[in-house]
C-alpha cells in the first residue's frame, strides 16, 4: 500500500508551525498566541501513569516496551490492519507465547508508520521522537533498527529516568489514578523524597460502585481492610468510602475519577440503597439493581465532594471490552473500548438539582460523544456553577476534535466554564506532546476569533494562558 | 482570572469585517455579498418583545433593567461562575430582597465581561453598545460607571422610545408572541395608531395544549371567556381555538408558535381525544394521556393552518426549568432550559403524511439539536413542500452555529427550503445585531462557495438577499 | 425568487480549481495532490446502474428521461418547492396521465436551476453538462430548449451508447446491484462479449431477508426456482441463498449489499430461526419476529462471506417511503427515503465478536447518520480488521459531507481503515462527476494536513491515490 515516508533530504525536523492554521493571517496571530503558552509548565491532573513506576524511578525498558506494547492507540491501529496482537507482543492472559523480541515488535511498528497519517498518535509520536529523543529519521522498515538503537541509548541515560523526566519535561504536577483500595505506599514514599506536592493520587472507586462486577466481593473485602472498618452494611460501605477519600486527601489527592457506562445520577432512598447493597453482599443483586445503585453512588460521590472538597470527574459513555474473546485472551485496555450514545441533560439532573449550585463542588464532565457538546454539555455548564467541561477526551483528543469542541462549546459555555487542557493517558512520554498540541489548537481557535474581529489579541493571549495553565489549576485546587 | 479588556488606544470601534472569514480571497467576496444585505430592512417574525411595552411606548428603564436582569443569556453566564441571581437583581417569586441598585448590577455585569469572550452575546452587545448607543469604551470594572451614565443618558432621549427605535433600527415588521388567550388590546391600540401592519401578534396556544399543566384549567376558562364560547367538551375546545385563531388573524397575525418537548404529531381518534379532554376537565388526566393529546393537537394545529393560512412554527426539544428550585425561587426563563435529543423523522411523519403536500400549509421547524440537521431535517424539508427549516435556534444562533447549519443543511435542502434568518429574542435591542450577524455569516458561507467555484458571485448576492429578506417574507406572508 | 444564472460573458466553463480549498497555500497543495488522482481510472463498486440497459447498449433517451425523471435527487428538490410529480413526468402506478412532453419536463427542471445552489447535485450536473456534453450555457428558462437540443444531439451519437461511455469515461470496473433472485442473464451476455471482468453483479438479498415484506412469499418462490432447490425450511432457505451467492460469484460478483433499517446483527439459535421461518412460510410471522430474523440473517451473511469471500456491505438507517401516499401513487425511490438515528456499537457487536478478526471477511459499513462517525464507526473500524468504513453515503456524499467524514474519522481510523471513494448511484452519467468531486475533496483535506505540517506532501499524494484507486480495489477484490 504505502512506501515508508522518505525524508526529502536532511534530518527529520518538526515544523515550528505544525498544527497551526494554514491561512497566513490567522497563522501569524496563532503563532503570537502560542508563544504565550508554549513554555508554560504542564499541569497534568487526569493521568494514568503508574505510581509504582514513578516511585521505583528505574530506567525505562526498550522502545517496544515503552512505546508499542502498552499503548492501545498504537496497537489497535496495527491490529486493525490484520496484524495479530501476538506480533506486537501484547501478553496473553494464559501466558501463551507472543513475540518476545522487542526489536521485532519495534520493526513491525515502524513498518506500519503510514497507518498513523492524519492521526494525533502520529503527532504525539513525532513530538516525542524528535523533541525528546532527538531522533533524526522517520520510522520505516529501513530506519527501524537505527531508531531502536538511538532510543535505547537515550533510555539508558540518567536523564531518562522517570523523575528526572518529570522535571525536565516541565511537569509542575502529575496526578496518577489509583483504585479506592490502593495502599498509597508509592505516593507516601515519593512524598518522603519531596515529591508529595508534584505527584498526587486520584481516588477511583469504580470497582466498588458496580455491585455486579465479578471482582466486587473481593474489592469490598479489600476496602474494609484498607479502611479498617466493617463493610457489612450500606452504612459501613459509605463510611469506608469516606475514610478512603480522607486517606487520599491526606496523600495529596485533589480529585476523584468515575468511569460509568451511563451518566445517570438518580439517588435511591437510603432504604433501597441498603436493601440492594445487602443483596449484593449475598451475591443476589440483579443487573438492574446494580445499575441503579451505580447511578445512586455518583450522587453520593457528589455529596461527599461537597463535604471534603475533592474535585469530581465523570467520564461516561464507553462500552468496555467490546470483544469478549479479546478480553479473555488479553485483558482490558488493549483497544476494544467503544463509545456509545450518552445522555446528560436528564441524567445529570438529580446531581445538579441537589449540588449544582453548591459553592464547594467542582464537577467536571468528559465525553466521547461529541454530539452532546452544543446540545447538552455547553448549556448545562453554562449555567450551573459547579459544573465544568473537561477537555475533549480519548478519541476526541485530536487537532480537529479539540477545534470542534471549542466551536461547539464556546458559544454557550464560554472559555471559563471549561477546565482548559486535561490530558488522559498512561503513555508517560506523550504527556508533553499532548499539552503542546492542545496549546497549538487553542491558539489556532483563538487566532481565528481575532482574525474575524470577534476577540482582541490581548484577550486571546490571556485566554490561551488560562486554558493551558490557570484553569486546570483552578479546577483541581490543592486541598491540603 | 482575567483583567478586563484594555482598549489598545483610541475609542472602541467595531471592525467593519467582523465575523467575516479571515482568508483574504474569501473575505473580499464576503464583503461584496454582505454589502447587498447590510442595509436591508429587518423582518422579525419570531420575536418575544412585549406588546404592552411597545404600545405604552414609554422610555426604557436603566441599563441593568434593559440589558442585564431580563436577559437569560447574560444572567446564566455570570451565574455559571458562582455569582448568585440576587446580585444580578433577578427577582424572587417570594418578593425577598435582591440587589436593587441598578448601578451595582451593571457593575457586576461589566466586571464579568471576559466571560463572554467567543460568545454571540458578546457580538450582539458590542453591536448594541457601539452602533446603537455610541459607547466608546469596553465594559470593565473601571468603565462600568461611565458606560452606565452614557447609556442612561441615551435611554432618556425621545429617539430611544420603543416605537421610534422600531423605525430607526430598520424593523419593517416586528412580530410579538402572545398566548392564545391574549386580549390583543395592545395590538388593537397600536393598529389604531397606524402600526397594525408593522407590529403583529403570533398565536401561541402551548398552555392550552398541555392538559397536565398546573394552570390548564384556568387557561381553559380564560379561553372560553375570550372566545365567548363554552369549552365544556373537546368540540367546544376546538371551536374556541379556531375562534381565537380568527381573532389573531384579524389582528394581523401571520403565524402560530408551538414549543413542545417532543416533536410527536400522532393524531388521536376523535373519540380518544374527546375522552382524554373530558378526563382533563375532571382533573383526572394521566401524564401519558396529556402527552399523547399534545402530539395530537400539533396535528390539529396543522389542519387548522391548512384552513386559515397561519404559518405554523414548531420548536421542540427543550427541557424547561431544569432546576426545580430555581423555578420555585425565580420562575421560568432565567437560563435553566436545557436541550435534549429530539427525533423528527418518525415524529413528524403523521403531520407530513397528512399535510406535507398541502398547498396552503407553511410548516417551519426549529431545533436546538444540530445532530439532526443532515440526518433528518434537511432530507424532510428537501422533499415536503409544506416544510421549511427555520434559522438555527437559541443556543445555535451563533456565528459557528449558523455556519454549521448551512454546511449541514444546504447539500440536501438547498437555500430555498429554509426560511432565511429568523430571530428569536425578548431582548429588543439585540434584534438588529442578530440580523446583522446572520447576514455576515451567510455572506461568509456564500463567499466560500464562490471562492471554491461552487457558485457564481451574482448568484451568491441574490441568495444573500433572499436569506436576509425575501425568504422570511415568503415564509410569513400577510393574510389580511 | 431567483432569476436564472446569467453567464457573465463567454461560454460556460468550469473552473479547474472548483471544490478545492480557497486559501492560496492550501489550494496550491491541493492542486498538486489532485493532479495525482485526476486521471486515474474509476473503480465503481457500489453502483445501481441497470444491467439490462448496459447489455442492451441502446442509445439513451431524451434529456428528461436521462437526467430528470429517474433521479430522485433532482426530482425531490423541485417537488419540495411545490411542483407536482406529474409535471416532472414521474410515472403513476395507476397509469394515470403525467407530463409526457420531455421538453416540457426539461424546461421545468431548467427553470428551477437556482434551487440546486450549494448542492452536490449542481456540482455533478455541471460536470456532466460541461465536461461530458460540452454544453456552453447554464440551465435557465431561456436556455432550456437550446440545452435540450444540444444534449439530444449528443445522445444520438455512437459515442454516447452505454458501453462506449463506460470506456470513454474511464470506468475500469462497474458493479451493478442485483436481487438475489436475478437470472444474471444480462451479465452472462455481457461476459460473452468480453465485458465480464468490467461489469459485475452485486448480490442483494434484502427482499428475501425481511419475512414480513408483502412480496416475501413470491420472492422465496423465485429463490427456489433460481436455485433449483426446495425452500420449504430454514435449512433449505440457507442452502438456496448459498447457491445463489455461488452463482453470483461465478458471474463475477465481488460483494453483497444489505439495506436494513437497523444495524442489529444478533444471531438467533437455529431452532428459533427455523421456527420463525416456518411461521413466515405459513404467513404467520410477527413484526418482532421478522425484525429479529433480519438481524440474524446479517450475522448469517457475514458467516457466508467468511466462507465464499464476497465483501459484505451494510447501509442501515433509512426509513424508506416516508409518505405512504406517494408510495402508493409513484412507487419507491422517488425521494421519500429519510434517515433515522442509528446505533452501531452494540448492534454490530455480535457480528464483530464472531467474525471481526476473521482473515477472510471484508465488512464495509455505510451510514447516513454522521453523528456516529467519531463516536462509533471510527473506533470500531480502527480496531477490528474485518471492518472498513465506506464513503459518506447518499445525503452525505457532498463536498462538506466528505470533508466532515475525513475530519471525524481519520483521527481514530486513519485513512487505511476506509474503503476510499465508493459511489452509490443509479445516475450513470454522474459517476465520473462523483469520483472527481471525491478526489477534489480528499485532495483538499490532505492539503490542509500538509499545510498544517501534519503530513508530508509525498505522503499526501500517495494517500490520495490510495483513496481514489487502490483502497477500493482492495476492498472489493476479484474472487474468480
PDB file of N, CA, C and O in Angstrom, chain B residues 68-124:
ATOM      1  N   UNK B  68     -29.446  43.586  31.513  1.00  0.00           N
ATOM      2  CA  UNK B  68     -28.936  42.500  32.348  1.00  0.00           C
ATOM      3  C   UNK B  68     -30.070  41.637  32.901  1.00  0.00           C
ATOM      4  O   UNK B  68     -30.194  40.455  32.556  1.00  0.00           O
ATOM      5  N   UNK B  69     -30.888  42.193  33.735  1.00  0.00           N
ATOM      6  CA  UNK B  69     -31.831  41.403  34.536  1.00  0.00           C
ATOM      7  C   UNK B  69     -32.714  40.489  33.683  1.00  0.00           C
ATOM      8  O   UNK B  69     -32.861  39.303  34.002  1.00  0.00           O
ATOM      9  N   UNK B  70     -33.315  40.957  32.589  1.00  0.00           N
ATOM     10  CA  UNK B  70     -34.239  40.077  31.872  1.00  0.00           C
ATOM     11  C   UNK B  70     -33.586  39.189  30.830  1.00  0.00           C
ATOM     12  O   UNK B  70     -34.278  38.392  30.214  1.00  0.00           O
ATOM     13  N   UNK B  71     -32.270  39.308  30.613  1.00  0.00           N
ATOM     14  CA  UNK B  71     -31.647  38.557  29.528  1.00  0.00           C
ATOM     15  C   UNK B  71     -31.017  37.283  30.070  1.00  0.00           C
ATOM     16  O   UNK B  71     -29.955  37.310  30.668  1.00  0.00           O
ATOM     17  N   UNK B  72     -31.686  36.155  29.815  1.00  0.00           N
ATOM     18  CA  UNK B  72     -31.183  34.915  30.409  1.00  0.00           C
ATOM     19  C   UNK B  72     -29.830  34.511  29.849  1.00  0.00           C
ATOM     20  O   UNK B  72     -29.074  33.824  30.514  1.00  0.00           O
ATOM     21  N   UNK B  73     -29.483  34.913  28.627  1.00  0.00           N
ATOM     22  CA  UNK B  73     -28.131  34.640  28.110  1.00  0.00           C
ATOM     23  C   UNK B  73     -27.073  35.292  29.009  1.00  0.00           C
ATOM     24  O   UNK B  73     -26.079  34.678  29.377  1.00  0.00           O
ATOM     25  N   UNK B  74     -27.291  36.568  29.331  1.00  0.00           N
ATOM     26  CA  UNK B  74     -26.312  37.287  30.147  1.00  0.00           C
ATOM     27  C   UNK B  74     -26.247  36.741  31.563  1.00  0.00           C
ATOM     28  O   UNK B  74     -25.165  36.516  32.116  1.00  0.00           O
ATOM     29  N   UNK B  75     -27.443  36.555  32.113  1.00  0.00           N
ATOM     30  CA  UNK B  75     -27.509  36.153  33.517  1.00  0.00           C
ATOM     31  C   UNK B  75     -26.892  34.782  33.723  1.00  0.00           C
ATOM     32  O   UNK B  75     -26.099  34.559  34.635  1.00  0.00           O
ATOM     33  N   UNK B  76     -27.250  33.827  32.849  1.00  0.00           N
ATOM     34  CA  UNK B  76     -26.781  32.450  33.060  1.00  0.00           C
ATOM     35  C   UNK B  76     -25.257  32.391  33.017  1.00  0.00           C
ATOM     36  O   UNK B  76     -24.654  31.620  33.773  1.00  0.00           O
ATOM     37  N   UNK B  77     -24.629  33.181  32.175  1.00  0.00           N
ATOM     38  CA  UNK B  77     -23.176  33.113  32.087  1.00  0.00           C
ATOM     39  C   UNK B  77     -22.518  33.585  33.395  1.00  0.00           C
ATOM     40  O   UNK B  77     -21.539  32.986  33.857  1.00  0.00           O
ATOM     41  N   UNK B  78     -23.052  34.632  33.976  1.00  0.00           N
ATOM     42  CA  UNK B  78     -22.446  35.132  35.223  1.00  0.00           C
ATOM     43  C   UNK B  78     -22.781  34.185  36.379  1.00  0.00           C
ATOM     44  O   UNK B  78     -21.925  33.883  37.210  1.00  0.00           O
ATOM     45  N   UNK B  79     -24.012  33.691  36.381  1.00  0.00           N
ATOM     46  CA  UNK B  79     -24.398  32.707  37.406  1.00  0.00           C
ATOM     47  C   UNK B  79     -23.497  31.476  37.329  1.00  0.00           C
ATOM     48  O   UNK B  79     -23.106  30.902  38.353  1.00  0.00           O
ATOM     49  N   UNK B  80     -23.134  31.080  36.114  1.00  0.00           N
ATOM     50  CA  UNK B  80     -22.325  29.871  35.949  1.00  0.00           C
ATOM     51  C   UNK B  80     -20.973  29.983  36.619  1.00  0.00           C
ATOM     52  O   UNK B  80     -20.291  28.982  36.816  1.00  0.00           O
ATOM     53  N   UNK B  81     -20.573  31.209  36.952  1.00  0.00           N
ATOM     54  CA  UNK B  81     -19.296  31.400  37.634  1.00  0.00           C
ATOM     55  C   UNK B  81     -19.496  31.624  39.129  1.00  0.00           C
ATOM     56  O   UNK B  81     -18.585  32.075  39.824  1.00  0.00           O
ATOM     57  N   UNK B  82     -20.698  31.330  39.593  1.00  0.00           N
ATOM     58  CA  UNK B  82     -20.918  31.341  41.028  1.00  0.00           C
ATOM     59  C   UNK B  82     -21.494  32.627  41.592  1.00  0.00           C
ATOM     60  O   UNK B  82     -21.665  32.740  42.808  1.00  0.00           O
ATOM     61  N   UNK B  83     -21.796  33.585  40.743  1.00  0.00           N
ATOM     62  CA  UNK B  83     -22.435  34.816  41.218  1.00  0.00           C
ATOM     63  C   UNK B  83     -23.922  34.527  41.419  1.00  0.00           C
ATOM     64  O   UNK B  83     -24.576  34.041  40.504  1.00  0.00           O
ATOM     65  N   UNK B  84     -24.472  34.796  42.593  1.00  0.00           N
ATOM     66  CA  UNK B  84     -25.891  34.459  42.817  1.00  0.00           C
ATOM     67  C   UNK B  84     -26.834  35.355  42.019  1.00  0.00           C
ATOM     68  O   UNK B  84     -26.509  36.505  41.713  1.00  0.00           O
ATOM     69  N   UNK B  85     -27.994  34.780  41.703  1.00  0.00           N
ATOM     70  CA  UNK B  85     -29.015  35.552  40.986  1.00  0.00           C
ATOM     71  C   UNK B  85     -29.326  36.866  41.720  1.00  0.00           C
ATOM     72  O   UNK B  85     -29.626  37.881  41.078  1.00  0.00           O
ATOM     73  N   UNK B  86     -29.294  36.804  43.032  1.00  0.00           N
ATOM     74  CA  UNK B  86     -29.612  38.004  43.811  1.00  0.00           C
ATOM     75  C   UNK B  86     -28.747  39.195  43.403  1.00  0.00           C
ATOM     76  O   UNK B  86     -29.238  40.324  43.279  1.00  0.00           O
ATOM     77  N   UNK B  87     -27.456  38.924  43.207  1.00  0.00           N
ATOM     78  CA  UNK B  87     -26.544  40.031  42.881  1.00  0.00           C
ATOM     79  C   UNK B  87     -26.861  40.651  41.530  1.00  0.00           C
ATOM     80  O   UNK B  87     -26.431  41.758  41.231  1.00  0.00           O
ATOM     81  N   UNK B  88     -27.555  39.889  40.705  1.00  0.00           N
ATOM     82  CA  UNK B  88     -27.887  40.405  39.379  1.00  0.00           C
ATOM     83  C   UNK B  88     -29.296  40.980  39.346  1.00  0.00           C
ATOM     84  O   UNK B  88     -29.802  41.336  38.290  1.00  0.00           O
ATOM     85  N   UNK B  89     -29.920  41.023  40.526  1.00  0.00           N
ATOM     86  CA  UNK B  89     -31.232  41.652  40.612  1.00  0.00           C
ATOM     87  C   UNK B  89     -32.373  40.827  40.046  1.00  0.00           C
ATOM     88  O   UNK B  89     -33.459  41.361  39.794  1.00  0.00           O
ATOM     89  N   UNK B  90     -32.123  39.527  39.821  1.00  0.00           N
ATOM     90  CA  UNK B  90     -33.210  38.685  39.307  1.00  0.00           C
ATOM     91  C   UNK B  90     -34.254  38.519  40.422  1.00  0.00           C
ATOM     92  O   UNK B  90     -33.928  38.018  41.499  1.00  0.00           O
ATOM     93  N   UNK B  91     -35.485  38.945  40.180  1.00  0.00           N
ATOM     94  CA  UNK B  91     -36.477  38.981  41.264  1.00  0.00           C
ATOM     95  C   UNK B  91     -36.785  37.596  41.828  1.00  0.00           C
ATOM     96  O   UNK B  91     -36.749  36.599  41.129  1.00  0.00           O
ATOM     97  N   UNK B  92     -37.090  37.586  43.105  1.00  0.00           N
ATOM     98  CA  UNK B  92     -37.520  36.347  43.760  1.00  0.00           C
ATOM     99  C   UNK B  92     -39.036  36.288  43.706  1.00  0.00           C
ATOM    100  O   UNK B  92     -39.715  37.292  43.901  1.00  0.00           O
ATOM    101  N   UNK B  93     -39.542  35.094  43.528  1.00  0.00           N
ATOM    102  CA  UNK B  93     -41.004  34.940  43.488  1.00  0.00           C
ATOM    103  C   UNK B  93     -41.653  35.269  44.826  1.00  0.00           C
ATOM    104  O   UNK B  93     -42.796  35.713  44.884  1.00  0.00           O
ATOM    105  N   UNK B  94     -40.909  35.046  45.894  1.00  0.00           N
ATOM    106  CA  UNK B  94     -41.478  35.331  47.218  1.00  0.00           C
ATOM    107  C   UNK B  94     -41.280  36.794  47.600  1.00  0.00           C
ATOM    108  O   UNK B  94     -41.567  37.186  48.735  1.00  0.00           O
ATOM    109  N   UNK B  95     -40.796  37.589  46.677  1.00  0.00           N
ATOM    110  CA  UNK B  95     -40.615  39.009  46.952  1.00  0.00           C
ATOM    111  C   UNK B  95     -39.445  39.317  47.859  1.00  0.00           C
ATOM    112  O   UNK B  95     -39.246  40.476  48.251  1.00  0.00           O
ATOM    113  N   UNK B  96     -38.653  38.310  48.177  1.00  0.00           N
ATOM    114  CA  UNK B  96     -37.491  38.520  49.040  1.00  0.00           C
ATOM    115  C   UNK B  96     -36.509  39.498  48.412  1.00  0.00           C
ATOM    116  O   UNK B  96     -36.586  39.792  47.213  1.00  0.00           O
ATOM    117  N   UNK B  97     -35.572  39.988  49.215  1.00  0.00           N
ATOM    118  CA  UNK B  97     -34.689  41.048  48.739  1.00  0.00           C
ATOM    119  C   UNK B  97     -33.653  40.535  47.742  1.00  0.00           C
ATOM    120  O   UNK B  97     -33.085  39.456  47.932  1.00  0.00           O
ATOM    121  N   UNK B  98     -33.442  41.290  46.711  1.00  0.00           N
ATOM    122  CA  UNK B  98     -32.338  41.064  45.776  1.00  0.00           C
ATOM    123  C   UNK B  98     -31.678  42.409  45.544  1.00  0.00           C
ATOM    124  O   UNK B  98     -32.207  43.442  45.951  1.00  0.00           O
ATOM    125  N   UNK B  99     -30.542  42.381  44.923  1.00  0.00           N
ATOM    126  CA  UNK B  99     -29.842  43.637  44.642  1.00  0.00           C
ATOM    127  C   UNK B  99     -30.795  44.607  43.932  1.00  0.00           C
ATOM    128  O   UNK B  99     -31.378  44.275  42.909  1.00  0.00           O
ATOM    129  N   UNK B 100     -30.961  45.785  44.488  1.00  0.00           N
ATOM    130  CA  UNK B 100     -31.920  46.742  43.938  1.00  0.00           C
ATOM    131  C   UNK B 100     -31.235  47.942  43.292  1.00  0.00           C
ATOM    132  O   UNK B 100     -31.891  48.744  42.630  1.00  0.00           O
ATOM    133  N   UNK B 101     -29.931  48.047  43.456  1.00  0.00           N
ATOM    134  CA  UNK B 101     -29.215  49.181  42.869  1.00  0.00           C
ATOM    135  C   UNK B 101     -28.802  48.829  41.445  1.00  0.00           C
ATOM    136  O   UNK B 101     -27.908  48.003  41.233  1.00  0.00           O
ATOM    137  N   UNK B 102     -29.432  49.449  40.462  1.00  0.00           N
ATOM    138  CA  UNK B 102     -29.113  49.077  39.080  1.00  0.00           C
ATOM    139  C   UNK B 102     -27.657  49.325  38.734  1.00  0.00           C
ATOM    140  O   UNK B 102     -27.064  48.603  37.938  1.00  0.00           O
ATOM    141  N   UNK B 103     -27.066  50.292  39.354  1.00  0.00           N
ATOM    142  CA  UNK B 103     -25.656  50.584  39.086  1.00  0.00           C
ATOM    143  C   UNK B 103     -24.764  49.443  39.588  1.00  0.00           C
ATOM    144  O   UNK B 103     -23.781  49.077  38.943  1.00  0.00           O
ATOM    145  N   UNK B 104     -25.129  48.863  40.719  1.00  0.00           N
ATOM    146  CA  UNK B 104     -24.357  47.728  41.245  1.00  0.00           C
ATOM    147  C   UNK B 104     -24.510  46.516  40.331  1.00  0.00           C
ATOM    148  O   UNK B 104     -23.543  45.790  40.063  1.00  0.00           O
ATOM    149  N   UNK B 105     -25.720  46.280  39.874  1.00  0.00           N
ATOM    150  CA  UNK B 105     -25.955  45.160  38.945  1.00  0.00           C
ATOM    151  C   UNK B 105     -25.140  45.363  37.665  1.00  0.00           C
ATOM    152  O   UNK B 105     -24.482  44.454  37.177  1.00  0.00           O
ATOM    153  N   UNK B 106     -25.204  46.550  37.155  1.00  0.00           N
ATOM    154  CA  UNK B 106     -24.455  46.872  35.939  1.00  0.00           C
ATOM    155  C   UNK B 106     -22.967  46.662  36.129  1.00  0.00           C
ATOM    156  O   UNK B 106     -22.276  46.133  35.261  1.00  0.00           O
ATOM    157  N   UNK B 107     -22.487  47.046  37.315  1.00  0.00           N
ATOM    158  CA  UNK B 107     -21.057  46.901  37.597  1.00  0.00           C
ATOM    159  C   UNK B 107     -20.672  45.413  37.623  1.00  0.00           C
ATOM    160  O   UNK B 107     -19.637  45.018  37.081  1.00  0.00           O
ATOM    161  N   UNK B 108     -21.506  44.619  38.263  1.00  0.00           N
ATOM    162  CA  UNK B 108     -21.237  43.175  38.284  1.00  0.00           C
ATOM    163  C   UNK B 108     -21.148  42.636  36.865  1.00  0.00           C
ATOM    164  O   UNK B 108     -20.256  41.844  36.527  1.00  0.00           O
ATOM    165  N   UNK B 109     -22.082  43.058  36.049  1.00  0.00           N
ATOM    166  CA  UNK B 109     -22.041  42.627  34.649  1.00  0.00           C
ATOM    167  C   UNK B 109     -20.739  43.046  33.969  1.00  0.00           C
ATOM    168  O   UNK B 109     -20.049  42.229  33.339  1.00  0.00           O
ATOM    169  N   UNK B 110     -20.369  44.300  34.113  1.00  0.00           N
ATOM    170  CA  UNK B 110     -19.158  44.792  33.439  1.00  0.00           C
ATOM    171  C   UNK B 110     -17.893  44.091  33.931  1.00  0.00           C
ATOM    172  O   UNK B 110     -16.971  43.830  33.159  1.00  0.00           O
ATOM    173  N   UNK B 111     -17.879  43.784  35.219  1.00  0.00           N
ATOM    174  CA  UNK B 111     -16.708  43.086  35.776  1.00  0.00           C
ATOM    175  C   UNK B 111     -16.529  41.693  35.172  1.00  0.00           C
ATOM    176  O   UNK B 111     -15.446  41.112  35.244  1.00  0.00           O
ATOM    177  N   UNK B 112     -17.614  41.134  34.686  1.00  0.00           N
ATOM    178  CA  UNK B 112     -17.550  39.774  34.142  1.00  0.00           C
ATOM    179  C   UNK B 112     -17.538  39.737  32.618  1.00  0.00           C
ATOM    180  O   UNK B 112     -17.834  38.707  32.011  1.00  0.00           O
ATOM    181  N   UNK B 113     -17.207  40.854  32.015  1.00  0.00           N
ATOM    182  CA  UNK B 113     -17.220  40.962  30.556  1.00  0.00           C
ATOM    183  C   UNK B 113     -16.383  39.869  29.888  1.00  0.00           C
ATOM    184  O   UNK B 113     -16.722  39.354  28.816  1.00  0.00           O
ATOM    185  N   UNK B 114     -15.260  39.476  30.527  1.00  0.00           N
ATOM    186  CA  UNK B 114     -14.376  38.483  29.897  1.00  0.00           C
ATOM    187  C   UNK B 114     -15.064  37.133  29.725  1.00  0.00           C
ATOM    188  O   UNK B 114     -14.657  36.332  28.895  1.00  0.00           O
ATOM    189  N   UNK B 115     -16.102  36.868  30.503  1.00  0.00           N
ATOM    190  CA  UNK B 115     -16.787  35.577  30.359  1.00  0.00           C
ATOM    191  C   UNK B 115     -17.409  35.409  28.988  1.00  0.00           C
ATOM    192  O   UNK B 115     -17.626  34.287  28.539  1.00  0.00           O
ATOM    193  N   UNK B 116     -17.730  36.520  28.337  1.00  0.00           N
ATOM    194  CA  UNK B 116     -18.437  36.450  27.056  1.00  0.00           C
ATOM    195  C   UNK B 116     -17.505  36.312  25.860  1.00  0.00           C
ATOM    196  O   UNK B 116     -17.965  36.290  24.722  1.00  0.00           O
ATOM    197  N   UNK B 117     -16.206  36.232  26.130  1.00  0.00           N
ATOM    198  CA  UNK B 117     -15.268  36.039  25.017  1.00  0.00           C
ATOM    199  C   UNK B 117     -15.688  34.838  24.168  1.00  0.00           C
ATOM    200  O   UNK B 117     -15.937  33.757  24.686  1.00  0.00           O
ATOM    201  N   UNK B 118     -15.740  35.073  22.869  1.00  0.00           N
ATOM    202  CA  UNK B 118     -16.061  33.972  21.950  1.00  0.00           C
ATOM    203  C   UNK B 118     -17.538  33.628  21.869  1.00  0.00           C
ATOM    204  O   UNK B 118     -17.900  32.681  21.173  1.00  0.00           O
ATOM    205  N   UNK B 119     -18.397  34.387  22.553  1.00  0.00           N
ATOM    206  CA  UNK B 119     -19.827  34.068  22.529  1.00  0.00           C
ATOM    207  C   UNK B 119     -20.587  35.044  21.631  1.00  0.00           C
ATOM    208  O   UNK B 119     -20.147  36.176  21.421  1.00  0.00           O
ATOM    209  N   UNK B 120     -21.740  34.629  21.122  1.00  0.00           N
ATOM    210  CA  UNK B 120     -22.556  35.556  20.340  1.00  0.00           C
ATOM    211  C   UNK B 120     -23.096  36.699  21.202  1.00  0.00           C
ATOM    212  O   UNK B 120     -23.299  37.796  20.694  1.00  0.00           O
ATOM    213  N   UNK B 121     -23.309  36.443  22.475  1.00  0.00           N
ATOM    214  CA  UNK B 121     -23.754  37.510  23.371  1.00  0.00           C
ATOM    215  C   UNK B 121     -22.800  38.696  23.280  1.00  0.00           C
ATOM    216  O   UNK B 121     -23.225  39.851  23.210  1.00  0.00           O
ATOM    217  N   UNK B 122     -21.529  38.412  23.311  1.00  0.00           N
ATOM    218  CA  UNK B 122     -20.550  39.489  23.182  1.00  0.00           C
ATOM    219  C   UNK B 122     -20.704  40.237  21.861  1.00  0.00           C
ATOM    220  O   UNK B 122     -20.669  41.466  21.829  1.00  0.00           O
ATOM    221  N   UNK B 123     -20.871  39.478  20.786  1.00  0.00           N
ATOM    222  CA  UNK B 123     -21.036  40.122  19.474  1.00  0.00           C
ATOM    223  C   UNK B 123     -22.260  41.033  19.475  1.00  0.00           C
ATOM    224  O   UNK B 123     -22.207  42.178  19.020  1.00  0.00           O
ATOM    225  N   UNK B 124     -23.377  40.524  19.990  1.00  0.00           N
ATOM    226  CA  UNK B 124     -24.608  41.325  19.998  1.00  0.00           C
ATOM    227  C   UNK B 124     -24.444  42.583  20.861  1.00  0.00           C
ATOM    228  O   UNK B 124     -24.861  43.672  20.482  1.00  0.00           O
TER     229      UNK B 124
END
